[in-house]
Structures are given as C-alpha cells and as structure tokens.
PDB file of C-alpha atoms in Angstrom:
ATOM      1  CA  UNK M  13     159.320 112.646 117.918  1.00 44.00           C
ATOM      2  CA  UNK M  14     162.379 112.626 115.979  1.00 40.00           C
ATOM      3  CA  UNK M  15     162.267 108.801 115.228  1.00 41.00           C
ATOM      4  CA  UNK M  16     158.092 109.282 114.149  1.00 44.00           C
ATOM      5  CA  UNK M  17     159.349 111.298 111.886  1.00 44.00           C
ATOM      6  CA  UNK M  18     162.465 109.498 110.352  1.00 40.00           C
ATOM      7  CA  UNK M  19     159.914 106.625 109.975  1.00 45.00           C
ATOM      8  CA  UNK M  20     157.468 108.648 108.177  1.00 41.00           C
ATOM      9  CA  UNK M  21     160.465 109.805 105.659  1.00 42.00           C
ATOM     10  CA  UNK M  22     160.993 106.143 104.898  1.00 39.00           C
ATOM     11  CA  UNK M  23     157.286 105.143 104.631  1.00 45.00           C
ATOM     12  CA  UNK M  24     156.583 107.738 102.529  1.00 42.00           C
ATOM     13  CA  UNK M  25     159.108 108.310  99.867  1.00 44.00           C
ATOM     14  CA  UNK M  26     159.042 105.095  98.223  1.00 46.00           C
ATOM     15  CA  UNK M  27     154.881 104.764  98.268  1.00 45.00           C
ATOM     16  CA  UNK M  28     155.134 108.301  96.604  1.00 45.00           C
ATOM     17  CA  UNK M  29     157.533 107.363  93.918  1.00 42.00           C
ATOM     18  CA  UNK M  30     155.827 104.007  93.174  1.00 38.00           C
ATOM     19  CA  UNK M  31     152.445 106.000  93.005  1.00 44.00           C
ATOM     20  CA  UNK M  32     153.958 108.636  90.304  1.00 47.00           C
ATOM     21  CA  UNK M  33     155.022 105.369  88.484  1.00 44.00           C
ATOM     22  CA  UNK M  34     151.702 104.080  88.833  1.00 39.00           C
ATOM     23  CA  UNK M  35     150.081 107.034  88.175  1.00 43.00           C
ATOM     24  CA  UNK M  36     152.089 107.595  84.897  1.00 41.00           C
ATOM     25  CA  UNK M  37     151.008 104.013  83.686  1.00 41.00           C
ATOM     26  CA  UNK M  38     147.646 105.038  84.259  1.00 42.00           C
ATOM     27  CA  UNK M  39     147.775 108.312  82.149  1.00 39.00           C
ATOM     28  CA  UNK M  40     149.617 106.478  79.181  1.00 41.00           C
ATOM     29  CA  UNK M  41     146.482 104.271  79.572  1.00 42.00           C
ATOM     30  CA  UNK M  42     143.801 106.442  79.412  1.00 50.00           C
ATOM     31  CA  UNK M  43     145.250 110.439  78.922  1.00 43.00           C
ATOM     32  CA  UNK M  44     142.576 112.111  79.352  1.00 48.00           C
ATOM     33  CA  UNK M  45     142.073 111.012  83.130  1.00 63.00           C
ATOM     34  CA  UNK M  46     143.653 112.983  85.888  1.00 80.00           C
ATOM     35  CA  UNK M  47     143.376 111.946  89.163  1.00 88.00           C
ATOM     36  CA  UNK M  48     145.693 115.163  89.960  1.00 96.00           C
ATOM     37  CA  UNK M  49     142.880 117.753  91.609  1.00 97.00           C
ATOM     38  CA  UNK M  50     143.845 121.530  93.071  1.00 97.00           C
ATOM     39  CA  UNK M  51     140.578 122.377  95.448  1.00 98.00           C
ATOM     40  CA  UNK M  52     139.611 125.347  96.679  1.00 98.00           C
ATOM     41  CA  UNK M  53     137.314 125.628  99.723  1.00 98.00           C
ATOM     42  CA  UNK M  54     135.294 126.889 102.571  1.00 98.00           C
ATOM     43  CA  UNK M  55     133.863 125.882 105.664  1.00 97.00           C
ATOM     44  CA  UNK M  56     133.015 125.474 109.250  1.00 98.00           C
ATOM     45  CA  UNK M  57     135.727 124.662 112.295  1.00 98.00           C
ATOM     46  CA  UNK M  58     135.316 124.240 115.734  1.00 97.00           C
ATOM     47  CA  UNK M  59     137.822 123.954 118.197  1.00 97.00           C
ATOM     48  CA  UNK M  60     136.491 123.360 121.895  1.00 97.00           C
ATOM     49  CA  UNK M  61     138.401 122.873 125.519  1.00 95.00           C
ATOM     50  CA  UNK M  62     137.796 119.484 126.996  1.00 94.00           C
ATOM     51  CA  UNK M  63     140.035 119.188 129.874  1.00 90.00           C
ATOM     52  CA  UNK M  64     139.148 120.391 133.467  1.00 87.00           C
ATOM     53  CA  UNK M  65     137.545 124.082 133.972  1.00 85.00           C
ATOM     54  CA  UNK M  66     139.988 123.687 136.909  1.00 84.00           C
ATOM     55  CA  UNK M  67     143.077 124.059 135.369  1.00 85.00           C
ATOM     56  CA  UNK M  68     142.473 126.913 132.892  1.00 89.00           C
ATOM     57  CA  UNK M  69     140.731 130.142 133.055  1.00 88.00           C
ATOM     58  CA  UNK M  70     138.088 131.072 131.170  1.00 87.00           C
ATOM     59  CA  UNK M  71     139.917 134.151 129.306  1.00 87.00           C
ATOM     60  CA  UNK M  72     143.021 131.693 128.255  1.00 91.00           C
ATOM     61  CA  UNK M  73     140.749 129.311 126.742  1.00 94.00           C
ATOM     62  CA  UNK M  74     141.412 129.169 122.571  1.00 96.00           C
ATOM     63  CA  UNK M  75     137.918 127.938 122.047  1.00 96.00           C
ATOM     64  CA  UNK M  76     136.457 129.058 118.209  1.00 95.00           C
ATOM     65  CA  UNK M  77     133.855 128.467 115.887  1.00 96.00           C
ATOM     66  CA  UNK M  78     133.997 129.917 113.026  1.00 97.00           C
ATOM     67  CA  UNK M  79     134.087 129.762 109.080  1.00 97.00           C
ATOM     68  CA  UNK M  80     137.098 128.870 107.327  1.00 98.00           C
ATOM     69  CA  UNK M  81     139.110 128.798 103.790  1.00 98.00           C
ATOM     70  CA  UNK M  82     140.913 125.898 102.651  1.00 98.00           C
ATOM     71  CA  UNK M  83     143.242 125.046  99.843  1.00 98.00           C
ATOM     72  CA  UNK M  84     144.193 121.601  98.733  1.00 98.00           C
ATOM     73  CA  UNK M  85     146.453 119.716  96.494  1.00 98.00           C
ATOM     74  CA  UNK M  86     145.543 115.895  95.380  1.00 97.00           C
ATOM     75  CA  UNK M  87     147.405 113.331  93.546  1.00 96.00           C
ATOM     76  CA  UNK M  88     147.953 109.157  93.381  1.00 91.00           C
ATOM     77  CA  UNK M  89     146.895 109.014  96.997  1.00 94.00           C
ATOM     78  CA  UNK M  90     149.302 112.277  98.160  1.00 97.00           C
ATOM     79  CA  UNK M  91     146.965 114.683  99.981  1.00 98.00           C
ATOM     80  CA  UNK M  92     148.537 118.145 101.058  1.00 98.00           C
ATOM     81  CA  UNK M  93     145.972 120.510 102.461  1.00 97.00           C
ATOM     82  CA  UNK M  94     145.881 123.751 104.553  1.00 98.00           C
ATOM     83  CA  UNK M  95     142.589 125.279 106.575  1.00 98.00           C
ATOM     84  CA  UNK M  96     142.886 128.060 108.463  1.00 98.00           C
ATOM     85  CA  UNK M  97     140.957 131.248 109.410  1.00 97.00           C
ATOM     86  CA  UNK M  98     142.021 134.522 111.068  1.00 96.00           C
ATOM     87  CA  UNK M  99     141.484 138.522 110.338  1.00 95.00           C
ATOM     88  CA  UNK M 100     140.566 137.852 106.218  1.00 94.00           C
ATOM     89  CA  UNK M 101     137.645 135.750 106.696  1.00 95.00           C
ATOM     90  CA  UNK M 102     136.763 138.024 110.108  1.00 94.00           C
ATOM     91  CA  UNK M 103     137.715 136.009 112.682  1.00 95.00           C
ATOM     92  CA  UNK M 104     138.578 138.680 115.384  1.00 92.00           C
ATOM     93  CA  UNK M 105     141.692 138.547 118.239  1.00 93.00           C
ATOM     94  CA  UNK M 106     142.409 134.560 117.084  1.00 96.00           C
ATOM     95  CA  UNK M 107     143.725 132.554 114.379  1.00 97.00           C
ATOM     96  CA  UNK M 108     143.595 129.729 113.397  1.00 98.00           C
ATOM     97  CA  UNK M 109     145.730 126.857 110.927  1.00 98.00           C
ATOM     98  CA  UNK M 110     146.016 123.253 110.031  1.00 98.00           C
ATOM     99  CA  UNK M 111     147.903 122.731 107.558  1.00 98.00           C
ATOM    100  CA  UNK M 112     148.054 118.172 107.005  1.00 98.00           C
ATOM    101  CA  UNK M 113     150.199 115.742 104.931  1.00 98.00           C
ATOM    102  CA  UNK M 114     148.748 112.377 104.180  1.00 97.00           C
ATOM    103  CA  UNK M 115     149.657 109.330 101.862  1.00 98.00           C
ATOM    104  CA  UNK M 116     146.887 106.833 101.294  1.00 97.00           C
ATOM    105  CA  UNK M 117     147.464 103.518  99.551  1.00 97.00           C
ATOM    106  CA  UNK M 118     143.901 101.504  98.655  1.00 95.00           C
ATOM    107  CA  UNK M 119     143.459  97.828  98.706  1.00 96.00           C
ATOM    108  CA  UNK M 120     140.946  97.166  96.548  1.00 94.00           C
ATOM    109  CA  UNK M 121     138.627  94.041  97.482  1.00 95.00           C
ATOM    110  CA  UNK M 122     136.508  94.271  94.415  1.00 88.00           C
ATOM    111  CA  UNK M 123     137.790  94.899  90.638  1.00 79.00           C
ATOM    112  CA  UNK M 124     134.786  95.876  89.193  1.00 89.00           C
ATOM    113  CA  UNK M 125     135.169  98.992  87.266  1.00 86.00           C
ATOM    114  CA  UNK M 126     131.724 100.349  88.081  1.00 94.00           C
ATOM    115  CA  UNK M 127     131.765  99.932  91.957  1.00 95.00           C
ATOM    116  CA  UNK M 128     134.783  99.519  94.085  1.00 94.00           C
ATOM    117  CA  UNK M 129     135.415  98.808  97.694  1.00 96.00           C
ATOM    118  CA  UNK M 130     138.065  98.254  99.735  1.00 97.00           C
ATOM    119  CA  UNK M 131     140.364  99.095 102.740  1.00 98.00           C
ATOM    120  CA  UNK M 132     142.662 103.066 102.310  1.00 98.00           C
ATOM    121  CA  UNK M 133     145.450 102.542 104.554  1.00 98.00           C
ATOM    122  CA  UNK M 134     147.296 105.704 105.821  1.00 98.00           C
ATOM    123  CA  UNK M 135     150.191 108.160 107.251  1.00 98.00           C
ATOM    124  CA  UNK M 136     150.222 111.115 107.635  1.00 97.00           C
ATOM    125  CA  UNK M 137     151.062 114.302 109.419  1.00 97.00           C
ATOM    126  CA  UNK M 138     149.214 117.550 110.776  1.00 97.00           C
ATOM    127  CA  UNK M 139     150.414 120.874 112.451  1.00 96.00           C
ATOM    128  CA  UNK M 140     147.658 122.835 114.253  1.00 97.00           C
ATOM    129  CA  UNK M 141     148.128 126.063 115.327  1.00 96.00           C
ATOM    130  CA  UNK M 142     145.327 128.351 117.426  1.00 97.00           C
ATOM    131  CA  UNK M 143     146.480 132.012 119.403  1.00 96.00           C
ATOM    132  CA  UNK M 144     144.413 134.479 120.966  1.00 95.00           C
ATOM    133  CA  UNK M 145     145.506 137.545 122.059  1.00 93.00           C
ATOM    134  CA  UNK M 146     144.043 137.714 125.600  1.00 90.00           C
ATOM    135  CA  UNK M 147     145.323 134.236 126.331  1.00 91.00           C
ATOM    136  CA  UNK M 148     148.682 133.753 127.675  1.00 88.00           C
ATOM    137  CA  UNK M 149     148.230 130.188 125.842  1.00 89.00           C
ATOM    138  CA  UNK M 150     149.397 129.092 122.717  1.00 91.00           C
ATOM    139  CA  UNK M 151     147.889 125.926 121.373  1.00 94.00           C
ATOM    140  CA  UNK M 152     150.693 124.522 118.176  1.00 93.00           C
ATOM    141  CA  UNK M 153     151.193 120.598 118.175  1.00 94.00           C
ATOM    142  CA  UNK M 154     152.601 118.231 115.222  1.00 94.00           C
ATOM    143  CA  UNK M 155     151.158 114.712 115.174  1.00 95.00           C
ATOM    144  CA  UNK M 156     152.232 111.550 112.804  1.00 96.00           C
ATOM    145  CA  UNK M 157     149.267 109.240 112.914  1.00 97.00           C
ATOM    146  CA  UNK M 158     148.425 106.241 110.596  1.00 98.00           C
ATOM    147  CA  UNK M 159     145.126 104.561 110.228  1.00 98.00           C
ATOM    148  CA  UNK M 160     142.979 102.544 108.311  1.00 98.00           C
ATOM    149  CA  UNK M 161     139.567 102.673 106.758  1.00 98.00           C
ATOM    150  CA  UNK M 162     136.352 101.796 103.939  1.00 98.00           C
ATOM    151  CA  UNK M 163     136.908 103.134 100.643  1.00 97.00           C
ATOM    152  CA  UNK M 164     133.222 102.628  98.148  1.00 97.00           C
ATOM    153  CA  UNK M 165     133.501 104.400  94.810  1.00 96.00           C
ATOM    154  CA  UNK M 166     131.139 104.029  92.322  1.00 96.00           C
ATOM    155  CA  UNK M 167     131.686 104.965  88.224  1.00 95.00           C
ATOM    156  CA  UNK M 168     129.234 105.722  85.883  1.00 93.00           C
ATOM    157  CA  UNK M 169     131.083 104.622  82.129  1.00 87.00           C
ATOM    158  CA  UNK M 170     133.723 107.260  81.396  1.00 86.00           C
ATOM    159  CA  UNK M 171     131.257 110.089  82.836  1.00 92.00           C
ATOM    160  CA  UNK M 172     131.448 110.146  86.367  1.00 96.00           C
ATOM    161  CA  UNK M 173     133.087 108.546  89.331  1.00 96.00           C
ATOM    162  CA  UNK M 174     131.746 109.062  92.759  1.00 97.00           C
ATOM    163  CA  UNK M 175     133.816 108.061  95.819  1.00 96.00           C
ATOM    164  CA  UNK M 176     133.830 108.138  99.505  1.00 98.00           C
ATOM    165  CA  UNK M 177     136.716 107.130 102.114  1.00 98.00           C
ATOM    166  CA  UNK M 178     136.594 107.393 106.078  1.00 98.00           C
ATOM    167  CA  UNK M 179     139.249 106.573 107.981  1.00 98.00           C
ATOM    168  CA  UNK M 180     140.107 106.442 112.008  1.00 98.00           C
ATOM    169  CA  UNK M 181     143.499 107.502 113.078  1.00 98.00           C
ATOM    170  CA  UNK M 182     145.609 107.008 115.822  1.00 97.00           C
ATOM    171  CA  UNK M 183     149.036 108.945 115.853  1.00 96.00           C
ATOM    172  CA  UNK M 184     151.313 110.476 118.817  1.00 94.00           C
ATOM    173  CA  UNK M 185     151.485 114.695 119.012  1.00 93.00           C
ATOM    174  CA  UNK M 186     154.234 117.209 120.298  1.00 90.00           C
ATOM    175  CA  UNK M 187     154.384 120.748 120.628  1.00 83.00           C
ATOM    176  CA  UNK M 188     156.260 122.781 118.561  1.00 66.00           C
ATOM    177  CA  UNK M 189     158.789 123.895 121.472  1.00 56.00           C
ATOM    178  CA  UNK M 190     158.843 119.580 122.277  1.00 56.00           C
ATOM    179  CA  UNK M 191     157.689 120.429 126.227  1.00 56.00           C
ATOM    180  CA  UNK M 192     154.428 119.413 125.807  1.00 64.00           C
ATOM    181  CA  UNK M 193     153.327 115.933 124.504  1.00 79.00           C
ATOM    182  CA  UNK M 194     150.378 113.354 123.935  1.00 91.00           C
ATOM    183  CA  UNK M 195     148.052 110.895 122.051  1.00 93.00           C
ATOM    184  CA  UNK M 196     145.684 112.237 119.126  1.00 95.00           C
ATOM    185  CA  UNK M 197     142.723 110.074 117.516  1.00 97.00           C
ATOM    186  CA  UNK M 198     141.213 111.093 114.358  1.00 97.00           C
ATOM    187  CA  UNK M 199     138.572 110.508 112.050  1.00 97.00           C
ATOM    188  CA  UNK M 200     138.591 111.706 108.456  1.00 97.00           C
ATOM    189  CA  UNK M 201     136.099 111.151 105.872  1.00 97.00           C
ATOM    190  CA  UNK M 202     135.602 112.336 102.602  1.00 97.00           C
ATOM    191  CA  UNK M 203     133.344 112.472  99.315  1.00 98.00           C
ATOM    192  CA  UNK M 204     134.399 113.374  95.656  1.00 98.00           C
ATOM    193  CA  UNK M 205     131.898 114.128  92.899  1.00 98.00           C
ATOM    194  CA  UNK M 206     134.458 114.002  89.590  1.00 96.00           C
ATOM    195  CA  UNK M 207     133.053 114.646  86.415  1.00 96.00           C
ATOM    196  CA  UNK M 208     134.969 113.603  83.830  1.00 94.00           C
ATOM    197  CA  UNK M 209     136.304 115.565  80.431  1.00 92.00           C
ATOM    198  CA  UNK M 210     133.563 117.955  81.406  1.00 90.00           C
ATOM    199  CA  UNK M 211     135.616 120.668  80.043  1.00 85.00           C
ATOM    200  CA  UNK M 212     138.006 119.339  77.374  1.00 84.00           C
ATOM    201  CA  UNK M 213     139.773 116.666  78.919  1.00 89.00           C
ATOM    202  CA  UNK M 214     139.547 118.238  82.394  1.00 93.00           C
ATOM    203  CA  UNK M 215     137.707 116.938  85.366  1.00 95.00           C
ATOM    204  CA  UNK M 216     135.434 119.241  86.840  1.00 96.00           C
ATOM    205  CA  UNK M 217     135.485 118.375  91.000  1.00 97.00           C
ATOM    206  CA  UNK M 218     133.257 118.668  94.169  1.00 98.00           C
ATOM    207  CA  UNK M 219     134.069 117.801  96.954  1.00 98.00           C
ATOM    208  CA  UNK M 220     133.392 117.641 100.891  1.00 98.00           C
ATOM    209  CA  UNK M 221     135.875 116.750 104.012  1.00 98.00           C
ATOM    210  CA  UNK M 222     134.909 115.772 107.710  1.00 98.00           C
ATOM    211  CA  UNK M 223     137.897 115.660 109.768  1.00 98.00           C
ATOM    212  CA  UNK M 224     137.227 115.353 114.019  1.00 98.00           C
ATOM    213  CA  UNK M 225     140.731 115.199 115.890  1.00 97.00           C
ATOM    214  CA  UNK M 226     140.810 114.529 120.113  1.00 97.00           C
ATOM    215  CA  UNK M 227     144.469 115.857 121.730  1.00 95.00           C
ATOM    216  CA  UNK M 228     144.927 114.339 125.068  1.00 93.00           C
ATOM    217  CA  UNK M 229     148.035 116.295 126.041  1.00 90.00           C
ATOM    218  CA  UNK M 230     150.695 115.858 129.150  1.00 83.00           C
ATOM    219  CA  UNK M 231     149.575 119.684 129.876  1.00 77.00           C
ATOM    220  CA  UNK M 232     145.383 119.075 130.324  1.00 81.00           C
ATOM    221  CA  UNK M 233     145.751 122.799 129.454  1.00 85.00           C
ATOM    222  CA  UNK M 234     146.348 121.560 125.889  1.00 90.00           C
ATOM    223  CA  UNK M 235     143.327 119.369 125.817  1.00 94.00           C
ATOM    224  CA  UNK M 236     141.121 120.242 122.552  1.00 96.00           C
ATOM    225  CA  UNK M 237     138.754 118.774 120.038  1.00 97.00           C
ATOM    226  CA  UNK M 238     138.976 120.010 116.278  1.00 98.00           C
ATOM    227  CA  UNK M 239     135.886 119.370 114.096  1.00 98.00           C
ATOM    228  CA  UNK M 240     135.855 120.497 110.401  1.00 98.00           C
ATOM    229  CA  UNK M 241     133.086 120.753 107.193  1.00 98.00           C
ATOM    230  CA  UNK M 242     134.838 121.815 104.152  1.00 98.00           C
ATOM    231  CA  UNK M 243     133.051 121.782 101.038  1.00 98.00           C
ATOM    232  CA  UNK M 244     135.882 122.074  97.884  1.00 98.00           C
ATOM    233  CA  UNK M 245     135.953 122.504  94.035  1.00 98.00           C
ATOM    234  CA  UNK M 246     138.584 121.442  91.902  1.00 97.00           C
ATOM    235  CA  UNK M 247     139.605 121.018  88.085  1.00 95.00           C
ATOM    236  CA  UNK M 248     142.472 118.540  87.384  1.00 95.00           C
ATOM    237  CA  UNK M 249     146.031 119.486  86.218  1.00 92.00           C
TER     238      UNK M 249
END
C-alpha cells in the first residue's frame, strides 16, 4: 500500500500545480469565471453485505440505508469530498463516512465552446468507514484507484454551462490496521448545472453525484457494495 501511495504523491502534485497555473490563466482570461465550487449536500447511501451468509452472522452485518449529508470542495479538476451519516441526521447504533480525494485531467476531443466531449482521466483516493455497535465488525478500508471515462458539457453563451462526467474505476483497498486487503471497482458519475454571474460575478451551482463502489476483500467478511445519490448546491469562491 505504501508504494500506491508514494505513486499517487507523484501523480498528483505536479497535475495539481499545473492545474492552479492553468486555472490562473483562465481567470486572467475571463475574471469573472470560477470554476472553484464549495457544495453542500444531501442524500441517499446504501451499504449492503455481498459475501457468503456463511461466514458472518446476521447481527455483525454493517448493512445501512439511510440518508446522508455531504460537503464538497471543487477546483481545476481537484475534487475533495466527505459523506457520511450517523446520530445528527438519525441514523441510530451505526455510522457511517467516506470521505474521497480525486484529480481529474480532461482530454478534450472537440473544441467547440458550446458543446464539449471528451475522455476525464483519473486518481484518486477514498477512506470508508461503517461501525455498529452490536457488531464485533468494523468495516474501514483506504483504496487508490484510477480510471477513465466520457465527459459531454454543453454551454449556453456566457449564461450557463451544463456538464456531465462518468467514470469506471479500478483501484486496490487495505484496511486501516493493513491485515485485511483487496480489489475495489467503481463507478462515479456526475452532473453540474452552473449558472453563471447569477449573483454578481458568482456562479450559482446544482449539482448531483452517483458513486457505486464493489470491495472484494481477503476477509469475505469485508465484502460490501456502497451506492450513493447526492444532490449538492454550490456558489463559487
């Protein structure tokens, strides 16, 4: 785990620092753009057993659905985002957090300014975390994944700009104590409704997130699926 993560120190610091230079070019271009969002959230997360009914009793299964709060942080293609639910929004006896790092860089197959495609390549990180308190299980893995995707956007003059990403993932996961590893596939999707200089020259933001993750661990204990709905709203910095 320790060299996924030394390679996702060097993959990621120089993208970041050439995407605040970019990102800098593009505000001395047009300054009253921001592509520098802080979203607020809620939603719906599941989080169901898929390994053998064999190998784990019923009471030390972490299964939940429930609603959720999430916070997120967006700029050049950085992504840092946490979801989680426990006692405030009433979940009962569990808890439950994912708190995700991600770097996306696009390559752009069309350079029209009103519709864009092309293909978001990404790394990233998650840490999810899920306790009950009648299960003698705890359920906390970190995973370094990178993928690649569709990215269509589509840009009304200097009014709105609508875009959509999805994008599978394939990354290797390890428990926080490092006894316990495995494989996890992901899929994560999103749409952003920005309206520009709706408020002065702030961008006014809605947004939704789909994000399914599979963990096939060593310990089948350890075997979950995470699905998530978020629906977000956001002004720019």
């Amino acid at each position: 785990m320790k060299i996924y993560t030394l390679a996702f120190i060097v993959c990621f610091i120089p993208s970041t620092i050439f995407a605040q230079m970019f990102s800098v070019r593009n505000v001395e271009n047009k300054p009253s753009e921001s592509n520098t969002y802080l979203r607020i959230g809620v939603g719906v997360t599941n989080f169901d057993y898929t390994g053998s009914n064999s190998v784990i009793l019923p009471e030390n299964r972490l299964d939940l659905e429930h609603n959720s709060l999430a916070i997120q942080f967006e700029s050049s293609g950085l992504e840092l985002g946490v979801n989680f639910a426990n006692s405030i929004v009433g979940l009962k006896e569990q808890t439950f957090l994912n708190f995700s790092l991600y770097y996306t860089n696009s390559i752009l197959l069309s350079k029209s300014e009103s519709v864009q495609f092309g293909i978001p390549l990404r790394i990233g990180s998650d840490l999810v975390s899920v306790t009950k308190e009648s299960s003698r299980d705890k359920f906390s893995q970190t995973s370094i994944s990178v993928g690649a995707g569709a990215l269509l956007s589509f840009r009304i003059k200097d009014k709105i700009i609508f875009s959509n990403t999805f994008i599978p993932n394939y990354g290797f996961s390890s428990s926080s104590g490092g006894f316990f590893g495995g494989s996890e596939f992901s899929l994560v999707g999103k749409s952003r409704l920005n309206f520009l200089n709706l408020i002065g020259n702030k961008n006014l933001s809605i947004g939704y997130d789909y994000k399914y993750s599979s963990y096939n661990i060593e310990d089948e204990n350890f075997d979950y699926d995470l699905k998530a709905h978020l629906l977000t709203i956001a002004i720019s910095l």
